CSV table of C-alpha atoms in Angstrom, one decimal:
chain,number,residue,atom,x,y,z
A,188,MET,CA,0.0,0.0,0.0
A,189,SER,CA,1.4,3.4,-1.0
A,190,VAL,CA,1.9,6.4,1.4
A,191,SER,CA,-1.1,8.0,-0.2
A,192,ASP,CA,-3.3,4.9,0.2
A,193,THR,CA,-2.4,4.4,3.8
A,194,LEU,CA,-3.0,8.1,4.5
A,195,ASP,CA,-6.4,7.8,2.9
A,196,VAL,CA,-7.4,5.0,5.3
A,197,GLN,CA,-6.2,7.1,8.3
A,198,LEU,CA,-8.0,10.2,7.1
A,199,GLU,CA,-11.2,8.3,6.6
A,200,LEU,CA,-11.0,7.0,10.2
A,201,LEU,CA,-10.2,10.6,11.3
A,202,ARG,CA,-13.3,11.9,9.5
A,203,LYS,CA,-15.5,9.4,11.3
A,204,SER,CA,-14.0,10.3,14.7
A,205,ARG,CA,-14.5,14.0,13.9
A,206,LEU,CA,-18.2,13.5,13.9
A,207,VAL,CA,-18.1,12.2,17.5
A,208,LEU,CA,-16.1,15.2,18.6
A,209,SER,CA,-18.0,17.9,16.7
A,210,SER,CA,-21.4,16.6,18.2
A,211,SER,CA,-20.0,16.3,21.8
A,212,SER,CA,-21.2,18.6,24.5
A,213,LEU,CA,-19.3,21.5,25.8
A,214,GLY,CA,-18.9,19.7,29.2
A,215,ASP,CA,-17.3,16.7,27.5
A,216,ARG,CA,-14.9,18.8,25.6
A,217,ASN,CA,-13.9,20.9,28.6
A,218,ALA,CA,-13.5,17.7,30.7
A,219,ALA,CA,-11.2,16.3,28.0
A,220,LEU,CA,-9.1,19.5,28.0
A,221,MET,CA,-8.6,19.1,31.8
A,222,LEU,CA,-7.6,15.4,31.3
A,223,VAL,CA,-4.9,16.5,28.8
A,224,ALA,CA,-3.7,19.4,31.1
A,225,ASP,CA,-3.4,17.0,34.0
A,226,ALA,CA,-1.6,14.4,32.0
A,227,LEU,CA,1.0,16.8,30.7
A,228,GLU,CA,1.8,17.9,34.2
A,229,ARG,CA,1.9,14.3,35.5
A,230,GLU,CA,4.1,13.1,32.7
A,231,LYS,CA,6.4,16.2,32.5
A,232,GLU,CA,9.6,14.3,33.3
A,233,TYR,CA,9.0,11.9,30.5
A,234,LEU,CA,8.2,14.8,28.1
A,235,PHE,CA,11.4,16.6,29.2
A,236,GLN,CA,13.4,13.4,28.8
A,237,GLU,CA,12.2,13.0,25.2
A,238,ASN,CA,12.8,16.7,24.5
A,239,ARG,CA,16.4,16.4,25.6
A,240,ARG,CA,16.9,13.6,23.1
A,241,ASP,CA,15.8,16.0,20.3
A,242,LEU,CA,18.0,18.8,21.7
A,243,ASN,CA,21.1,16.5,22.0
A,244,ALA,CA,20.6,15.2,18.4
A,245,SER,CA,20.3,18.8,17.1
A,246,ALA,CA,23.2,20.4,19.0
A,247,GLY,CA,25.6,22.0,16.6
A,248,ARG,CA,23.2,21.4,13.7
A,249,LEU,CA,20.5,23.9,14.4
A,250,SER,CA,20.8,27.7,15.0
A,251,ASP,CA,20.4,29.0,18.5
A,252,GLN,CA,17.0,30.4,17.7
A,253,MET,CA,15.8,27.1,16.4
A,254,LEU,CA,17.1,25.3,19.4
A,255,HIS,CA,15.2,27.8,21.6
A,256,ARG,CA,12.0,27.0,19.7
A,257,LEU,CA,12.7,23.3,20.0
A,258,ALA,CA,13.2,23.3,23.8
A,259,PHE,CA,10.2,22.2,25.8
A,260,THR,CA,10.9,23.8,29.2
A,261,GLU,CA,9.1,24.1,32.5
A,262,ASP,CA,8.0,27.6,31.4
A,263,LYS,CA,6.6,26.3,28.1
A,264,LEU,CA,4.9,23.5,29.8
A,265,GLU,CA,3.3,25.9,32.3
A,266,SER,CA,2.3,28.1,29.4
A,267,VAL,CA,0.5,25.4,27.4
A,268,VAL,CA,-1.1,23.9,30.5
A,269,ASN,CA,-2.5,27.3,31.4
A,270,GLY,CA,-3.6,27.8,27.9
A,271,LEU,CA,-5.6,24.5,28.0
A,272,LYS,CA,-7.1,25.6,31.3
A,273,ASP,CA,-8.0,29.0,29.9
A,274,LEU,CA,-9.7,27.3,27.0
A,275,VAL,CA,-12.0,25.5,29.4
A,276,GLY,CA,-13.2,28.9,30.7
A,277,LEU,CA,-14.1,30.2,27.2
A,278,PRO,CA,-17.6,30.0,25.7
A,279,ASP,CA,-18.6,27.2,23.4
A,280,PRO,CA,-17.7,28.2,19.9
A,281,VAL,CA,-19.8,25.4,18.4
A,282,SER,CA,-23.4,26.1,17.2
A,283,ARG,CA,-23.3,29.7,18.4
A,284,THR,CA,-25.9,31.8,16.7
A,285,LEU,CA,-24.2,34.6,14.7
A,286,GLU,CA,-27.2,36.0,12.9
A,287,LYS,CA,-31.0,35.5,13.2
A,288,ARG,CA,-33.5,36.9,10.9
A,289,MET,CA,-37.3,36.6,10.4
A,290,LEU,CA,-38.0,36.3,6.7
A,291,ASP,CA,-41.7,36.2,7.4
A,292,ASP,CA,-43.9,35.2,10.3
A,293,GLY,CA,-42.6,32.0,11.7
A,294,PHE,CA,-40.1,31.7,8.9
A,295,ILE,CA,-36.7,31.9,10.7
A,296,LEU,CA,-33.2,32.0,9.2
A,297,GLU,CA,-30.1,31.6,11.4
A,298,ARG,CA,-26.4,31.6,10.8
A,299,ARG,CA,-24.6,29.4,13.3
A,300,SER,CA,-21.0,28.6,13.9
A,301,PHE,CA,-19.7,25.1,13.1
A,302,PRO,CA,-16.2,23.5,13.1
A,303,ILE,CA,-14.3,23.8,9.8
A,304,GLY,CA,-13.8,20.1,9.7
A,305,THR,CA,-10.3,18.6,9.4
A,306,ILE,CA,-7.3,20.8,9.9
A,307,ALA,CA,-3.7,19.8,9.0
A,308,MET,CA,-1.0,21.6,11.0
A,309,ILE,CA,2.5,21.3,9.6
A,310,PHE,CA,5.2,22.8,11.8
A,311,GLU,CA,8.9,22.9,12.6
A,312,ALA,CA,10.6,22.7,16.0
A,313,ARG,CA,7.8,23.8,18.1
A,314,PRO,CA,6.5,21.1,20.6
A,315,ASP,CA,4.5,23.7,22.4
A,316,ALA,CA,2.7,24.6,19.2
A,317,LEU,CA,1.5,20.9,19.0
A,318,VAL,CA,-0.2,21.2,22.4
A,319,GLN,CA,-1.8,24.6,21.6
A,320,MET,CA,-3.2,23.3,18.3
A,321,ALA,CA,-4.5,20.0,19.8
A,322,GLY,CA,-6.2,22.0,22.5
A,323,LEU,CA,-7.9,24.4,20.2
A,324,ALA,CA,-8.9,21.6,17.9
A,325,LEU,CA,-10.5,19.8,20.8
A,326,LYS,CA,-12.4,22.8,22.1
A,327,SER,CA,-13.6,23.8,18.6
A,328,GLY,CA,-14.7,20.3,17.6
A,329,ASN,CA,-12.3,20.0,14.7
A,330,ALA,CA,-10.2,16.9,13.8
A,331,ILE,CA,-6.5,17.6,13.5
A,332,VAL,CA,-3.6,16.1,11.6
A,333,LEU,CA,-0.2,17.0,13.1
A,334,LYS,CA,3.0,16.8,11.2
A,335,GLY,CA,6.0,18.1,13.1
A,336,GLY,CA,9.6,18.5,11.9
A,337,SER,CA,12.1,15.6,12.3
A,338,GLU,CA,14.1,17.7,14.7
A,339,ALA,CA,11.3,17.4,17.2
A,340,ALA,CA,10.4,13.8,16.5
A,341,CYS,CA,10.8,12.4,20.0
A,342,SER,CA,9.1,15.4,21.7
A,343,ASN,CA,6.1,15.3,19.4
A,344,ARG,CA,5.7,11.5,19.6
A,345,ALA,CA,5.8,11.8,23.4
A,346,LEU,CA,3.3,14.7,23.5
A,347,VAL,CA,0.8,12.9,21.2
A,348,LYS,CA,1.2,9.7,23.2
A,349,VAL,CA,0.4,11.5,26.4
A,350,ILE,CA,-2.6,13.3,24.9
A,351,LYS,CA,-4.1,10.2,23.3
A,352,ASN,CA,-3.6,8.1,26.5
A,353,ALA,CA,-5.3,10.8,28.6
A,354,LEU,CA,-8.3,10.8,26.3
A,355,ASP,CA,-8.6,7.0,25.8
A,356,GLY,CA,-12.1,6.0,26.9
A,357,SER,CA,-13.2,9.6,27.3
A,358,ALA,CA,-16.5,10.9,25.9
A,359,VAL,CA,-14.8,12.6,23.0
A,360,GLY,CA,-12.3,9.7,22.4
A,361,ASN,CA,-8.9,10.2,20.8
A,362,GLY,CA,-9.5,9.3,17.2
A,363,TRP,CA,-9.9,13.0,16.1
A,364,LEU,CA,-6.1,13.4,16.4
A,365,LEU,CA,-3.7,12.0,13.9
A,366,GLN,CA,0.1,12.3,14.0
A,367,ILE,CA,2.0,11.7,10.8
A,368,GLU,CA,5.8,11.5,10.7
A,369,SER,CA,7.2,10.5,7.3
A,370,HIS,CA,8.6,13.2,5.0
A,371,GLY,CA,6.5,11.8,2.2
A,372,ASP,CA,3.3,12.4,4.2
A,373,VAL,CA,3.8,16.2,3.9
A,374,ASP,CA,3.4,16.4,0.2
A,375,ALA,CA,0.7,13.7,0.3
A,376,ILE,CA,-1.3,15.8,2.9
A,377,LEU,CA,-1.1,18.9,0.7
A,378,ARG,CA,-2.8,16.9,-2.1
A,379,LYS,CA,-5.7,15.7,0.1
A,380,ASP,CA,-8.2,18.4,-0.5
A,381,ASP,CA,-10.9,15.8,-0.4
A,382,TYR,CA,-10.1,15.2,3.3
A,383,ILE,CA,-8.4,18.3,4.6
A,384,ASP,CA,-10.3,21.6,4.9
A,385,LEU,CA,-7.5,23.8,6.1
A,386,VAL,CA,-3.7,23.8,6.3
A,387,ILE,CA,-1.9,25.8,9.0
A,388,PRO,CA,1.9,25.9,8.6
A,389,ARG,CA,4.2,27.2,11.3
A,390,GLY,CA,7.9,27.5,10.7
A,391,SER,CA,10.5,29.3,8.7
A,392,ASN,CA,9.6,31.7,5.9
A,393,ALA,CA,10.8,29.2,3.2
A,394,PHE,CA,8.8,26.5,4.8
A,395,VAL,CA,5.6,28.4,5.0
A,396,ARG,CA,6.0,29.6,1.4
A,397,HIS,CA,6.6,26.0,0.3
A,398,VAL,CA,3.3,25.0,1.8
A,399,MET,CA,1.4,27.9,0.3
A,400,GLU,CA,2.8,27.2,-3.2
A,401,ASN,CA,2.2,23.5,-3.2
A,402,THR,CA,-1.5,23.0,-2.2
A,403,ASP,CA,-5.0,23.8,-3.4
A,404,ILE,CA,-6.2,23.6,0.2
A,405,PRO,CA,-6.8,26.9,1.9
A,406,VAL,CA,-3.8,27.9,4.0
A,407,LEU,CA,-4.0,30.0,7.1
A,408,GLY,CA,-0.7,31.7,8.2
A,409,HIS,CA,2.0,34.1,7.4
A,410,ALA,CA,5.4,33.8,5.7
A,411,ASP,CA,7.1,36.8,7.3
A,412,GLY,CA,7.1,38.7,10.5
A,413,LEU,CA,8.7,42.0,9.6
A,414,CYS,CA,7.3,44.0,12.5
A,415,SER,CA,8.1,47.7,12.9
A,416,ILE,CA,7.9,50.3,15.6
A,417,TYR,CA,7.6,54.0,14.8
A,418,VAL,CA,8.8,56.4,17.6
A,419,ASP,CA,6.8,59.6,17.0
A,420,LYS,CA,8.2,63.0,17.9
A,421,SER,CA,5.7,63.4,20.7
A,422,ALA,CA,6.6,60.0,22.3
A,423,ASP,CA,7.7,59.8,26.0
A,424,VAL,CA,11.4,58.7,25.7
A,425,ASP,CA,11.4,56.4,28.7
A,426,LEU,CA,8.2,54.7,27.5
A,427,ALA,CA,9.6,54.4,24.0
A,428,VAL,CA,12.8,52.7,25.2
A,429,LYS,CA,11.0,50.4,27.5
A,430,VAL,CA,8.6,49.2,24.7
A,431,ALA,CA,11.1,49.0,21.9
A,432,VAL,CA,13.5,47.0,24.0
A,433,ASP,CA,10.9,44.5,25.1
A,434,SER,CA,9.7,44.2,21.5
A,435,LYS,CA,13.2,43.1,20.5
A,436,VAL,CA,14.8,41.1,23.4
A,437,GLN,CA,11.9,39.4,25.2
A,438,TYR,CA,11.9,36.6,22.6
A,439,PRO,CA,13.9,37.6,19.5
A,440,ALA,CA,13.1,34.4,17.6
A,441,ALA,CA,9.4,35.1,17.7
A,442,CYS,CA,7.5,36.3,14.6
A,443,ASN,CA,6.1,39.2,16.6
A,444,ALA,CA,9.5,40.6,17.7
A,445,VAL,CA,10.3,44.0,16.2
A,446,GLU,CA,12.8,44.0,13.4
A,447,THR,CA,12.8,47.7,12.3
A,448,VAL,CA,12.6,50.8,14.5
A,449,LEU,CA,11.7,54.0,12.7
A,450,VAL,CA,12.5,57.1,14.6
A,451,ASP,CA,11.2,60.6,13.9
A,452,SER,CA,13.9,63.2,13.4
A,453,GLY,CA,12.3,65.4,16.0
A,454,ILE,CA,13.1,62.9,18.8
A,455,ALA,CA,16.1,60.9,17.3
A,456,GLU,CA,18.8,62.7,19.4
A,457,ARG,CA,16.9,62.2,22.6
A,458,PHE,CA,15.7,58.6,22.0
A,459,LEU,CA,18.6,56.8,20.2
A,460,PRO,CA,21.3,57.2,22.8
A,461,PRO,CA,19.2,55.7,25.8
A,462,PHE,CA,17.8,53.1,23.4
A,463,ALA,CA,21.3,51.9,22.3
A,464,LYS,CA,22.4,51.9,25.9
A,465,ALA,CA,19.4,49.8,27.0
A,466,LEU,CA,20.1,47.3,24.2
A,467,LYS,CA,23.8,47.0,24.9
A,468,PRO,CA,23.6,44.4,27.9
A,469,TYR,CA,21.7,42.1,25.5
A,470,GLY,CA,24.3,42.3,22.8
A,471,VAL,CA,21.8,43.6,20.2
A,472,LEU,CA,23.4,44.5,16.8
A,473,ILE,CA,22.0,47.7,15.4
A,474,HIS,CA,22.0,48.2,11.7
A,475,GLY,CA,21.5,52.0,11.4
A,476,ASP,CA,21.0,54.3,8.4
A,477,GLU,CA,23.3,57.3,7.9
A,478,ARG,CA,21.4,59.6,10.2
A,479,THR,CA,21.2,56.9,12.9
A,480,GLY,CA,25.0,56.4,12.6
A,481,SER,CA,25.6,60.1,13.2
A,482,ILE,CA,23.9,59.8,16.7
A,483,ILE,CA,25.0,56.4,18.0
A,484,ASP,CA,27.6,53.8,17.2
A,485,CYS,CA,26.1,51.1,14.9
A,486,LEU,CA,26.7,49.0,11.9
A,487,LYS,CA,26.0,50.7,8.6
A,488,ALA,CA,22.6,49.6,7.4
A,489,GLU,CA,22.2,48.2,3.9
A,490,GLU,CA,18.8,48.4,2.1
A,491,LYS,CA,18.3,44.7,2.5
A,492,ASP,CA,18.4,45.1,6.3
A,493,PHE,CA,15.0,46.8,6.2
A,494,ASP,CA,13.6,43.7,4.5
A,495,THR,CA,15.2,41.2,6.9
A,496,GLU,CA,13.4,39.2,9.6
A,497,PHE,CA,16.5,38.8,11.8
A,498,LEU,CA,14.8,36.5,14.4
A,499,ALA,CA,17.8,37.3,16.5
A,500,LEU,CA,19.4,40.0,18.6
A,501,GLU,CA,19.6,42.3,15.6
A,502,LEU,CA,17.4,45.1,14.3
A,503,ALA,CA,17.4,47.9,11.7
A,504,VAL,CA,17.0,51.5,12.7
A,505,LYS,CA,16.1,54.4,10.4
A,506,VAL,CA,15.5,58.1,11.1
A,507,VAL,CA,12.4,59.5,9.2
A,508,ASP,CA,11.0,63.0,8.9
A,509,SER,CA,7.4,62.4,9.4
A,510,LEU,CA,4.6,60.0,10.4
A,511,ASP,CA,3.7,59.7,6.7
A,512,GLU,CA,7.2,58.7,5.8
A,513,ALA,CA,7.1,56.0,8.5
A,514,ILE,CA,3.8,54.7,7.1
A,515,ALA,CA,5.2,54.7,3.6
A,516,HIS,CA,8.3,52.7,4.8
A,517,ILE,CA,6.0,50.1,6.5
A,518,MET,CA,3.9,49.8,3.4
A,519,ALA,CA,7.0,49.2,1.3
A,520,HIS,CA,8.9,46.9,3.6
A,521,GLY,CA,6.5,45.4,6.1
A,522,SER,CA,4.8,42.0,6.0
A,523,GLY,CA,1.4,43.0,7.3
A,524,HIS,CA,2.0,41.2,10.7
A,525,THR,CA,2.4,43.6,13.6
A,526,ASP,CA,3.3,47.3,13.6
A,527,CYS,CA,3.3,49.8,16.5
A,528,ILE,CA,3.5,53.6,17.0
A,529,ILE,CA,4.8,55.1,20.2
A,530,THR,CA,3.3,58.5,20.6
A,531,GLY,CA,1.6,61.0,22.9
A,532,ASP,CA,-0.5,62.4,20.1
A,533,ASP,CA,-4.0,60.9,19.7
A,534,GLU,CA,-4.3,62.2,16.1
A,535,ALA,CA,-1.0,60.5,15.2
A,536,ARG,CA,-2.2,57.3,16.8
A,537,ASP,CA,-5.5,57.4,14.9
A,538,ARG,CA,-3.8,58.1,11.6
A,539,PHE,CA,-1.4,55.2,12.1
A,540,PHE,CA,-4.2,52.9,13.1
A,541,ASN,CA,-6.2,53.9,9.9
A,542,MET,CA,-3.3,53.9,7.4
A,543,VAL,CA,-1.1,50.9,8.5
A,544,ASP,CA,-2.6,47.8,6.8
A,545,SER,CA,-1.4,45.1,9.1
A,546,ALA,CA,-3.2,42.3,11.0
A,547,ASP,CA,-2.2,43.9,14.3
A,548,VAL,CA,-1.7,47.6,14.8
A,549,PHE,CA,-0.6,48.8,18.3
A,550,CYS,CA,0.1,52.0,20.2
A,551,ASN,CA,2.5,52.4,23.1
A,552,CYS,CA,2.9,48.7,23.8
A,553,SER,CA,5.3,45.9,22.8
A,554,THR,CA,4.7,44.1,19.5
A,555,ARG,CA,5.1,40.9,21.5
A,556,PHE,CA,1.5,41.2,22.6
A,557,ALA,CA,0.5,40.0,19.2
A,558,ASP,CA,-0.4,36.5,20.6
A,559,GLY,CA,-3.5,34.5,21.0
A,560,PHE,CA,-3.0,33.7,24.7
A,561,ARG,CA,-2.3,37.4,25.5
A,562,PHE,CA,-5.3,38.4,23.5
A,563,GLY,CA,-7.5,36.1,25.6
A,564,LEU,CA,-8.1,33.6,22.9
A,565,GLY,CA,-6.9,30.8,25.2
A,566,ALA,CA,-4.1,29.9,22.7
A,567,GLU,CA,-3.4,30.3,19.1
A,568,VAL,CA,-2.7,28.2,16.0
A,569,GLY,CA,-0.7,31.0,14.5
A,570,ILE,CA,-1.0,34.5,13.2
A,571,SER,CA,-2.6,35.1,9.8
A,572,THR,CA,-1.7,38.0,7.6
A,573,GLY,CA,-4.5,37.1,5.1
A,574,LYS,CA,-7.7,39.1,4.9
A,575,ILE,CA,-10.1,36.4,4.2
A,576,HIS,CA,-11.6,34.3,7.1
A,577,ALA,CA,-9.2,35.1,9.9
A,578,ARG,CA,-6.6,37.8,10.6
A,579,GLY,CA,-4.1,38.3,13.4
A,580,PRO,CA,-3.7,35.8,16.2
A,581,VAL,CA,-6.1,32.9,15.3
A,582,GLY,CA,-7.8,31.2,18.2
A,583,LEU,CA,-11.2,29.4,18.5
A,584,SER,CA,-13.1,31.8,16.2
A,585,GLY,CA,-10.6,31.3,13.4
A,586,LEU,CA,-11.2,27.5,13.5
A,587,MET,CA,-15.0,27.9,12.9
A,588,SER,CA,-17.0,28.1,9.8
A,589,SER,CA,-20.8,28.6,9.6
A,590,LYS,CA,-24.0,27.3,8.2
A,591,TRP,CA,-27.3,29.0,7.2
A,592,LEU,CA,-30.2,27.2,8.9
A,593,LEU,CA,-33.7,28.0,7.7
A,594,THR,CA,-36.9,26.7,9.4
A,595,GLY,CA,-40.2,27.0,7.6
A,596,HIS,CA,-43.7,25.7,7.6
A,597,GLY,CA,-44.2,24.7,3.9
A,598,GLU,CA,-43.2,28.0,2.4
A,599,THR,CA,-42.5,27.9,-1.4
A,600,VAL,CA,-40.7,30.4,-3.6
A,601,ALA,CA,-43.8,30.6,-5.8
A,602,GLU,CA,-45.6,32.3,-2.9
A,603,TYR,CA,-43.1,35.1,-2.8
A,604,SER,CA,-42.8,35.6,-6.6
A,605,GLY,CA,-44.7,37.7,-9.1
A,606,LYS,CA,-46.7,40.9,-8.8
A,607,ASN,CA,-49.1,39.6,-6.1
A,608,GLY,CA,-46.5,37.5,-4.2
A,609,ARG,CA,-46.0,37.8,-0.5
A,610,LYS,CA,-43.4,40.3,0.7
A,611,PHE,CA,-40.5,39.3,2.9
A,612,LYS,CA,-40.2,41.0,6.3
A,613,HIS,CA,-36.5,40.6,6.7
A,614,LYS,CA,-36.5,41.6,10.4
A,615,ASP,CA,-33.3,41.0,12.3
A,616,ILE,CA,-34.0,39.4,15.6
A,617,LEU,CA,-30.4,39.0,16.8
């Protein structure tokens, strides 16, 4: 039996199990989430042991930022467990009435939320992402196919084992979760548009682009995280330094870490020296344009630096002469992920909010807040820079589709047609 044929059998079983999950009660799904959270804490030493095997095998082969993503630490365990528990407290996303309209007396139309169906998550070096995605799929009633990178094989295998064991015999079962491991399965999954309803890739730019370019299945995600901060001339310098430093150093390998800082010429001489001083203990390399270099010591920026997602302790800095110049730079070089203005001027904030066409647009706070858990979504499956279906951090609502449900009493179109036909009332009742 070929890889594709074997996968078809697995996906057919997955589809059947999905029906059990999607029709389960909120109480059953919440109970299952708690079973998983408890199991992860109970089996943490086993999980850490398997993660160390991956880290040891990857030492000297992966970059520091990739190793950081690969590590499944106490902090990451606590984060994913808290995320699962937070999901329990969120409202049921399934069969929620989104619209309700009376077409005529007793003739009621509703639009309700329902699970998308079967989601394939293909990711690199992020064991914690596996737990987040499994938890969101469980709460939202979606089946999930998980394909992690080979560098995290032991970690992912252990996590799936713990999750499946925790749910064995539960009301929702564990058949809605399928892990695939072979490299050939990736390309096979991307061709399974008859089984897979949505693909979510998480990983490097090249990896996400590969997924987007090699499937007809809808893809939710982003290829680049070129995030910028604009320090307006009216900004409070201390606040600006605090926010910009956190945006860079708190987790530089994240897609929501700042990569470019644009500084208004009216504040550059007051902001840049304390900013450079605050970055120095972290060893951040600054690639500055000519005007930046005349104020602080830095590497001479090349044009490509303003199109680079460093994902490391590096960033590009440019002095601009106006808010509009900053917006134009972001439009030309940004990726539509997360951009921020630091300002004391409400009009400047509102213009930035209206003109910057990104999934997340912030004012006076770190770009690192672009995250599903921090947004109160419980967790996230990733951040989408697309404009159709879901945008920004994607939590439960981004994993839902909808159906139109119409309940009548024998109505026919003929009754509402022609010169003497009945008239629709079209009265919204929600």
